């Protein structure tokens, strides 16, 4: 068996059937589909079992809720494919994704294939993201030269894709690192697995093919924001410190930029979601954490004006001002977008 497609499942009954169908409709058929029911309280367990009865390629694992890292661990323990492809249960993959990955692997014998992302909202593409590198095969020296400098974040605020989903990874490479991810990590568990995979990979293929369709859910911005995300990112950084990062010569500098960027992203999420009640708690959480010192040491060069102003205010610990600036930026952007729509 060539591929094991692992899909952690939790409270996605609206999206799960389409996600499963996107795998079953692949033009490449040598795969197993592992659905890991992570104690989902809705109809997802029954949906998984119904599909298992229809297709012998499907395995279903039912377990108590333990989070994404726990579900992926349960999935990889029963995986038998040469390569593992992770798919989130509210997302889709293009019909030829596995075939494309197979052809690349057979041609290059690479250990990781990383595809680009197409972000889809209400059936419309709203964004496209990739690793920011030229398409092609990266061997050990290439990985060290081009991937390590942006493993966490470079000076231009660029980084490789942190997501584990959308990548085909050799099972022998992925398994020990997936099993080693701390199950208590509830934000950034992907990074805690992709980083050691890249550090130990001998070859990586970067593909520009937009094979992965990320579903932008309408409720994600307002319902998923939590000021404790600042503390959760601190947990990620502590996990990274426990890894052997000797190969990454500017690891500490990248870590400072990553810390600053993540705090900036969380602050922007709060501002864009109009979470005015969270300003004081966000400020206190950042200042009273290891992020404070790392933000002061974070160095950036070619970044957008919006990012540059925000980082400047963060370094001055003017988080309220940064919050209102980001909220105003969102308002101005929406006004300009409406005006452009009416003029068109």
Short mmCIF file of C-alpha atoms in Angstrom, two decimals:
data_model
loop_
_atom_site.label_atom_id
_atom_site.label_comp_id
_atom_site.label_asym_id
_atom_site.label_seq_id
_atom_site.Cartn_x
_atom_site.Cartn_y
_atom_site.Cartn_z
CA UNK A 1 0.00 0.00 0.00
CA UNK A 2 1.43 3.35 -1.00
CA UNK A 3 -0.56 6.02 0.91
CA UNK A 4 -2.23 6.21 4.29
CA UNK A 5 -4.54 9.22 4.38
CA UNK A 6 -5.19 10.17 8.00
CA UNK A 7 -8.23 12.31 8.83
CA UNK A 8 -8.81 13.36 12.47
CA UNK A 9 -12.54 13.86 13.02
CA UNK A 10 -14.22 16.09 15.60
CA UNK A 11 -17.48 18.08 15.32
CA UNK A 12 -17.43 18.47 11.54
CA UNK A 13 -20.61 16.64 10.50
CA UNK A 14 -21.40 19.39 7.98
CA UNK A 15 -18.06 19.05 6.19
CA UNK A 16 -16.97 15.43 6.75
CA UNK A 17 -18.82 13.69 3.86
CA UNK A 18 -17.30 16.02 1.25
CA UNK A 19 -13.86 15.61 2.79
CA UNK A 20 -14.15 11.80 2.66
CA UNK A 21 -15.49 11.87 -0.90
CA UNK A 22 -12.52 14.00 -2.03
CA UNK A 23 -10.27 11.09 -0.98
CA UNK A 24 -12.43 8.28 -2.33
CA UNK A 25 -12.63 10.05 -5.72
CA UNK A 26 -8.85 10.09 -6.19
CA UNK A 27 -7.50 9.07 -9.59
CA UNK A 28 -4.85 7.05 -7.70
CA UNK A 29 -6.37 4.07 -5.89
CA UNK A 30 -3.54 2.50 -3.88
CA UNK A 31 -4.37 4.04 -0.50
CA UNK A 32 -6.10 3.45 2.79
CA UNK A 33 -8.26 6.11 4.42
CA UNK A 34 -7.99 6.24 8.22
CA UNK A 35 -10.81 8.14 9.91
CA UNK A 36 -9.99 8.88 13.55
CA UNK A 37 -13.13 9.74 15.51
CA UNK A 38 -11.69 11.82 18.35
CA UNK A 39 -14.71 11.37 20.60
CA UNK A 40 -16.88 13.58 18.41
CA UNK A 41 -20.26 14.30 20.12
CA UNK A 42 -22.23 14.79 16.89
CA UNK A 43 -23.09 12.40 14.05
CA UNK A 44 -19.48 12.09 12.86
CA UNK A 45 -18.89 8.63 14.42
CA UNK A 46 -21.87 7.22 12.53
CA UNK A 47 -20.81 8.94 9.30
CA UNK A 48 -17.38 7.30 9.63
CA UNK A 49 -18.89 3.86 10.23
CA UNK A 50 -21.31 4.23 7.32
CA UNK A 51 -18.48 5.00 4.92
CA UNK A 52 -16.44 2.09 6.27
CA UNK A 53 -19.27 -0.29 5.36
CA UNK A 54 -19.25 1.03 1.79
CA UNK A 55 -15.51 0.99 1.05
CA UNK A 56 -12.99 -1.60 2.21
CA UNK A 57 -10.14 0.92 1.94
CA UNK A 58 -11.50 2.77 4.98
CA UNK A 59 -10.41 2.13 8.55
CA UNK A 60 -12.17 3.79 11.50
CA UNK A 61 -10.62 4.42 14.89
CA UNK A 62 -12.95 5.50 17.70
CA UNK A 63 -11.27 7.04 20.74
CA UNK A 64 -11.89 9.42 23.62
CA UNK A 65 -11.38 13.08 22.84
CA UNK A 66 -7.73 14.00 23.16
CA UNK A 67 -7.11 16.72 20.60
CA UNK A 68 -5.52 16.85 17.16
CA UNK A 69 -2.09 15.53 18.14
CA UNK A 70 -3.68 12.61 19.95
CA UNK A 71 -5.90 11.77 16.97
CA UNK A 72 -3.01 11.86 14.51
CA UNK A 73 -1.00 9.65 16.83
CA UNK A 74 -3.82 7.11 16.91
CA UNK A 75 -4.02 7.24 13.12
CA UNK A 76 -0.35 6.70 12.42
CA UNK A 77 -0.23 3.75 14.81
CA UNK A 78 -2.50 1.78 12.47
CA UNK A 79 -1.15 3.23 9.20
CA UNK A 80 0.43 0.77 6.76
CA UNK A 81 1.17 2.97 3.74
CA UNK A 82 4.68 3.82 2.58
CA UNK A 83 3.73 7.51 2.80
CA UNK A 84 1.27 9.36 5.01
CA UNK A 85 -0.95 12.21 3.83
CA UNK A 86 -2.73 14.23 6.53
CA UNK A 87 -6.07 15.85 5.74
CA UNK A 88 -8.19 17.94 8.09
CA UNK A 89 -11.79 16.77 8.19
CA UNK A 90 -13.33 20.05 6.99
CA UNK A 91 -10.94 20.38 4.03
CA UNK A 92 -10.68 18.78 0.58
CA UNK A 93 -7.98 17.63 -1.83
CA UNK A 94 -8.05 17.80 -5.61
CA UNK A 95 -8.92 14.52 -7.34
CA UNK A 96 -5.38 13.99 -8.68
CA UNK A 97 -3.50 14.91 -5.49
CA UNK A 98 -2.34 11.42 -4.57
CA UNK A 99 -1.48 10.59 -8.17
CA UNK A 100 0.61 13.73 -8.43
CA UNK A 101 2.38 12.94 -5.14
CA UNK A 102 3.00 9.36 -6.31
CA UNK A 103 4.55 10.50 -9.60
CA UNK A 104 6.83 12.98 -7.82
CA UNK A 105 7.96 10.38 -5.30
CA UNK A 106 8.61 7.74 -7.97
CA UNK A 107 10.61 10.22 -10.06
CA UNK A 108 12.66 11.78 -7.23
CA UNK A 109 12.49 9.28 -4.32
CA UNK A 110 11.90 12.26 -2.01
CA UNK A 111 10.78 11.84 1.59
CA UNK A 112 8.43 14.83 1.71
CA UNK A 113 6.14 16.34 -0.94
CA UNK A 114 4.72 19.71 0.10
CA UNK A 115 1.77 21.05 -1.90
CA UNK A 116 0.39 24.56 -2.12
CA UNK A 117 -2.90 25.63 -0.48
CA UNK A 118 -6.00 27.11 -2.03
CA UNK A 119 -8.13 28.83 0.62
CA UNK A 120 -11.82 28.49 -0.24
CA UNK A 121 -14.76 30.37 1.29
CA UNK A 122 -18.32 29.73 0.10
CA UNK A 123 -16.96 28.07 -3.04
CA UNK A 124 -14.69 31.00 -3.94
CA UNK A 125 -10.89 31.07 -3.78
CA UNK A 126 -9.91 33.84 -1.36
CA UNK A 127 -6.18 33.17 -1.01
CA UNK A 128 -3.32 30.99 -2.22
CA UNK A 129 -0.34 30.09 -0.04
CA UNK A 130 2.78 28.02 -0.59
CA UNK A 131 6.23 27.48 0.86
CA UNK A 132 7.59 30.53 -0.95
CA UNK A 133 10.36 28.53 -2.65
CA UNK A 134 10.97 27.53 -6.26
CA UNK A 135 9.29 24.32 -7.31
CA UNK A 136 11.55 21.32 -7.41
CA UNK A 137 13.63 18.80 -5.49
CA UNK A 138 15.69 19.92 -2.50
CA UNK A 139 18.43 17.56 -1.36
CA UNK A 140 20.33 17.81 1.93
CA UNK A 141 22.52 20.80 1.00
CA UNK A 142 19.55 22.55 -0.61
CA UNK A 143 17.42 21.96 2.50
CA UNK A 144 20.15 23.48 4.64
CA UNK A 145 20.56 26.46 2.31
CA UNK A 146 16.96 27.27 1.44
CA UNK A 147 14.60 25.62 3.95
CA UNK A 148 16.42 25.94 7.29
CA UNK A 149 16.66 29.78 7.07
CA UNK A 150 12.85 29.99 6.89
CA UNK A 151 12.02 26.96 9.02
CA UNK A 152 10.37 29.25 11.59
CA UNK A 153 10.66 32.73 10.04
CA UNK A 154 13.18 34.78 8.07
CA UNK A 155 13.79 38.54 8.25
CA UNK A 156 11.16 39.24 5.61
CA UNK A 157 8.46 37.46 7.65
CA UNK A 158 8.49 34.50 5.27
CA UNK A 159 8.40 30.87 6.34
CA UNK A 160 7.74 27.42 4.95
CA UNK A 161 4.24 26.04 5.40
CA UNK A 162 3.80 25.05 9.04
CA UNK A 163 0.90 22.74 8.19
CA UNK A 164 1.30 18.99 8.33
CA UNK A 165 -1.82 18.62 6.20
CA UNK A 166 -1.18 18.97 2.49
CA UNK A 167 2.09 17.05 2.71
CA UNK A 168 2.93 13.47 1.75
CA UNK A 169 5.60 12.28 4.19
CA UNK A 170 7.45 8.96 4.24
CA UNK A 171 5.94 6.99 7.10
CA UNK A 172 9.34 5.96 8.47
CA UNK A 173 10.33 9.63 8.73
CA UNK A 174 7.02 10.91 10.10
CA UNK A 175 6.13 8.24 12.66
CA UNK A 176 8.72 8.89 15.42
CA UNK A 177 8.18 12.65 15.26
CA UNK A 178 4.38 12.37 15.20
CA UNK A 179 4.47 10.04 18.20
CA UNK A 180 6.78 12.45 20.00
CA UNK A 181 4.45 15.47 19.73
CA UNK A 182 3.26 16.50 23.18
CA UNK A 183 -0.48 15.79 23.23
CA UNK A 184 -0.98 18.77 25.54
CA UNK A 185 -0.04 21.09 22.66
CA UNK A 186 -3.36 22.37 21.32
CA UNK A 187 -2.04 25.17 19.10
CA UNK A 188 0.92 24.63 16.80
CA UNK A 189 1.00 20.85 17.03
CA UNK A 190 1.70 20.82 13.27
CA UNK A 191 4.87 22.86 13.71
CA UNK A 192 6.09 20.51 16.43
CA UNK A 193 5.97 17.70 13.88
CA UNK A 194 6.94 19.39 10.60
CA UNK A 195 10.09 21.01 12.03
CA UNK A 196 11.79 17.75 13.12
CA UNK A 197 10.66 16.10 9.87
CA UNK A 198 12.46 18.77 7.86
CA UNK A 199 15.49 18.55 10.13
CA UNK A 200 15.82 14.82 9.48
CA UNK A 201 14.70 14.71 5.84
CA UNK A 202 17.28 13.95 3.18
CA UNK A 203 15.11 15.18 0.32
CA UNK A 204 12.04 17.41 -0.06
CA UNK A 205 9.97 18.26 -3.11
CA UNK A 206 8.24 21.66 -3.12
CA UNK A 207 5.22 21.69 -5.42
CA UNK A 208 3.31 24.73 -6.63
CA UNK A 209 0.29 22.55 -7.38
CA UNK A 210 -2.71 23.85 -5.41
CA UNK A 211 -3.68 20.35 -4.35
CA UNK A 212 -5.06 21.18 -0.91
CA UNK A 213 -8.33 23.07 -0.51
CA UNK A 214 -8.52 24.73 2.90
CA UNK A 215 -12.07 25.54 3.99
CA UNK A 216 -12.40 29.03 5.46
CA UNK A 217 -15.27 28.66 7.90
CA UNK A 218 -17.52 31.64 8.55
CA UNK A 219 -17.55 31.10 12.30
CA UNK A 220 -13.81 30.65 12.82
CA UNK A 221 -12.79 34.28 13.48
CA UNK A 222 -15.39 35.15 16.09
CA UNK A 223 -15.74 31.84 17.92
CA UNK A 224 -12.20 30.49 18.05
CA UNK A 225 -10.35 33.53 19.43
CA UNK A 226 -9.02 33.19 22.96
CA UNK A 227 -6.50 35.36 24.79
CA UNK A 228 -4.88 32.17 26.12
CA UNK A 229 -3.50 31.60 22.62
CA UNK A 230 -0.55 33.74 23.73
CA UNK A 231 0.26 31.15 26.41
CA UNK A 232 -0.29 28.28 23.97
CA UNK A 233 2.33 29.73 21.62
CA UNK A 234 4.68 29.95 24.59
CA UNK A 235 4.20 26.18 24.99
CA UNK A 236 5.23 25.68 21.36
CA UNK A 237 8.42 27.65 21.90
CA UNK A 238 9.29 25.57 24.94
CA UNK A 239 8.77 22.42 22.86
CA UNK A 240 11.07 23.77 20.15
CA UNK A 241 13.75 24.39 22.77
CA UNK A 242 13.59 20.68 23.59
CA UNK A 243 14.45 19.74 20.00
CA UNK A 244 17.94 19.38 18.57
CA UNK A 245 18.20 22.57 16.52
CA UNK A 246 21.95 22.54 16.00
CA UNK A 247 21.51 22.44 12.22
CA UNK A 248 19.63 25.76 12.25
CA UNK A 249 22.46 28.23 12.84
CA UNK A 250 20.13 31.21 13.42
CA UNK A 251 17.59 29.27 15.49
CA UNK A 252 17.33 31.83 18.31
CA UNK A 253 16.88 34.71 15.87
CA UNK A 254 14.17 32.80 14.02
CA UNK A 255 12.48 31.93 17.30
CA UNK A 256 12.33 35.62 18.26
CA UNK A 257 10.77 36.50 14.92
CA UNK A 258 8.31 33.59 15.20
CA UNK A 259 7.30 34.69 18.70
CA UNK A 260 6.79 38.28 17.55
CA UNK A 261 4.87 37.22 14.45
CA UNK A 262 2.52 34.92 16.36
CA UNK A 263 1.74 37.61 18.94
CA UNK A 264 1.15 40.04 16.08
CA UNK A 265 -1.16 37.52 14.36
CA UNK A 266 -3.15 36.90 17.55
CA UNK A 267 -3.41 40.64 18.17
CA UNK A 268 -4.60 41.16 14.58
CA UNK A 269 -7.16 38.37 14.97
CA UNK A 270 -8.52 40.05 18.10
CA UNK A 271 -8.64 43.45 16.39
CA UNK A 272 -10.30 42.16 13.22
CA UNK A 273 -12.85 40.27 15.32
CA UNK A 274 -13.65 43.40 17.36
CA UNK A 275 -12.63 41.78 20.65
CA UNK A 276 -12.16 45.10 22.44
CA UNK A 277 -12.78 43.43 25.79
CA UNK A 278 -9.60 41.39 25.36
CA UNK A 279 -7.08 44.23 24.96
CA UNK A 280 -5.90 44.40 28.58
CA UNK A 281 -5.63 40.65 28.99
CA UNK A 282 -3.73 40.29 25.73
CA UNK A 283 -1.27 42.97 26.78
CA UNK A 284 -0.72 41.37 30.19
CA UNK A 285 -0.32 37.89 28.73
CA UNK A 286 2.37 39.07 26.32
CA UNK A 287 4.31 41.28 28.74
CA UNK A 288 4.31 38.60 31.46
CA UNK A 289 5.57 35.85 29.15
CA UNK A 290 8.79 34.94 27.36
CA UNK A 291 7.34 36.68 24.30
CA UNK A 292 8.17 40.09 25.73
CA UNK A 293 11.93 39.60 25.54
CA UNK A 294 11.77 37.88 22.17
CA UNK A 295 9.69 40.67 20.64
CA UNK A 296 12.34 43.17 21.73
CA UNK A 297 15.02 41.11 19.94
CA UNK A 298 13.02 40.28 16.81
CA UNK A 299 14.63 41.80 13.70
CA UNK A 300 12.77 42.26 10.42
CA UNK A 301 13.72 43.91 7.14
CA UNK A 302 11.39 43.89 4.12
CA UNK A 303 7.91 43.68 5.62
CA UNK A 304 4.69 45.55 4.86
CA UNK A 305 4.02 49.01 6.29
CA UNK A 306 1.15 47.60 8.36
CA UNK A 307 3.43 44.93 9.85
CA UNK A 308 6.27 47.40 10.40
CA UNK A 309 4.04 49.83 12.33
CA UNK A 310 2.52 47.00 14.38
CA UNK A 311 5.90 45.51 15.30
CA UNK A 312 7.21 48.98 16.24
CA UNK A 313 4.27 49.53 18.60
CA UNK A 314 4.70 46.04 20.06
CA UNK A 315 8.38 46.69 20.77
CA UNK A 316 7.29 49.86 22.63
CA UNK A 317 4.74 47.70 24.51
CA UNK A 318 1.96 49.92 23.15
CA UNK A 319 -0.43 47.03 22.62
CA UNK A 320 -3.61 49.03 22.94
CA UNK A 321 -2.41 51.41 20.25
CA UNK A 322 -1.42 48.45 18.05
CA UNK A 323 -4.86 46.91 18.59
CA UNK A 324 -6.71 50.06 17.54
CA UNK A 325 -4.36 50.55 14.60
CA UNK A 326 -5.08 47.04 13.34
CA UNK A 327 -8.81 47.50 13.92
CA UNK A 328 -8.73 50.75 11.95
CA UNK A 329 -6.74 49.08 9.17
CA UNK A 330 -9.45 46.45 8.88
CA UNK A 331 -12.16 49.12 8.72
CA UNK A 332 -10.33 51.11 6.01
CA UNK A 333 -9.74 47.95 3.98
CA UNK A 334 -13.44 47.05 4.10
CA UNK A 335 -14.46 50.57 3.04
CA UNK A 336 -12.06 50.53 0.08
CA UNK A 337 -13.29 47.09 -0.91
CA UNK A 338 -16.93 48.24 -0.91
CA UNK A 339 -16.06 51.35 -2.87
CA UNK A 340 -14.16 49.33 -5.46
CA UNK A 341 -17.12 46.94 -5.77
CA UNK A 342 -19.62 49.76 -6.38
CA UNK A 343 -17.34 51.50 -8.89
CA UNK A 344 -16.97 48.26 -10.81
#
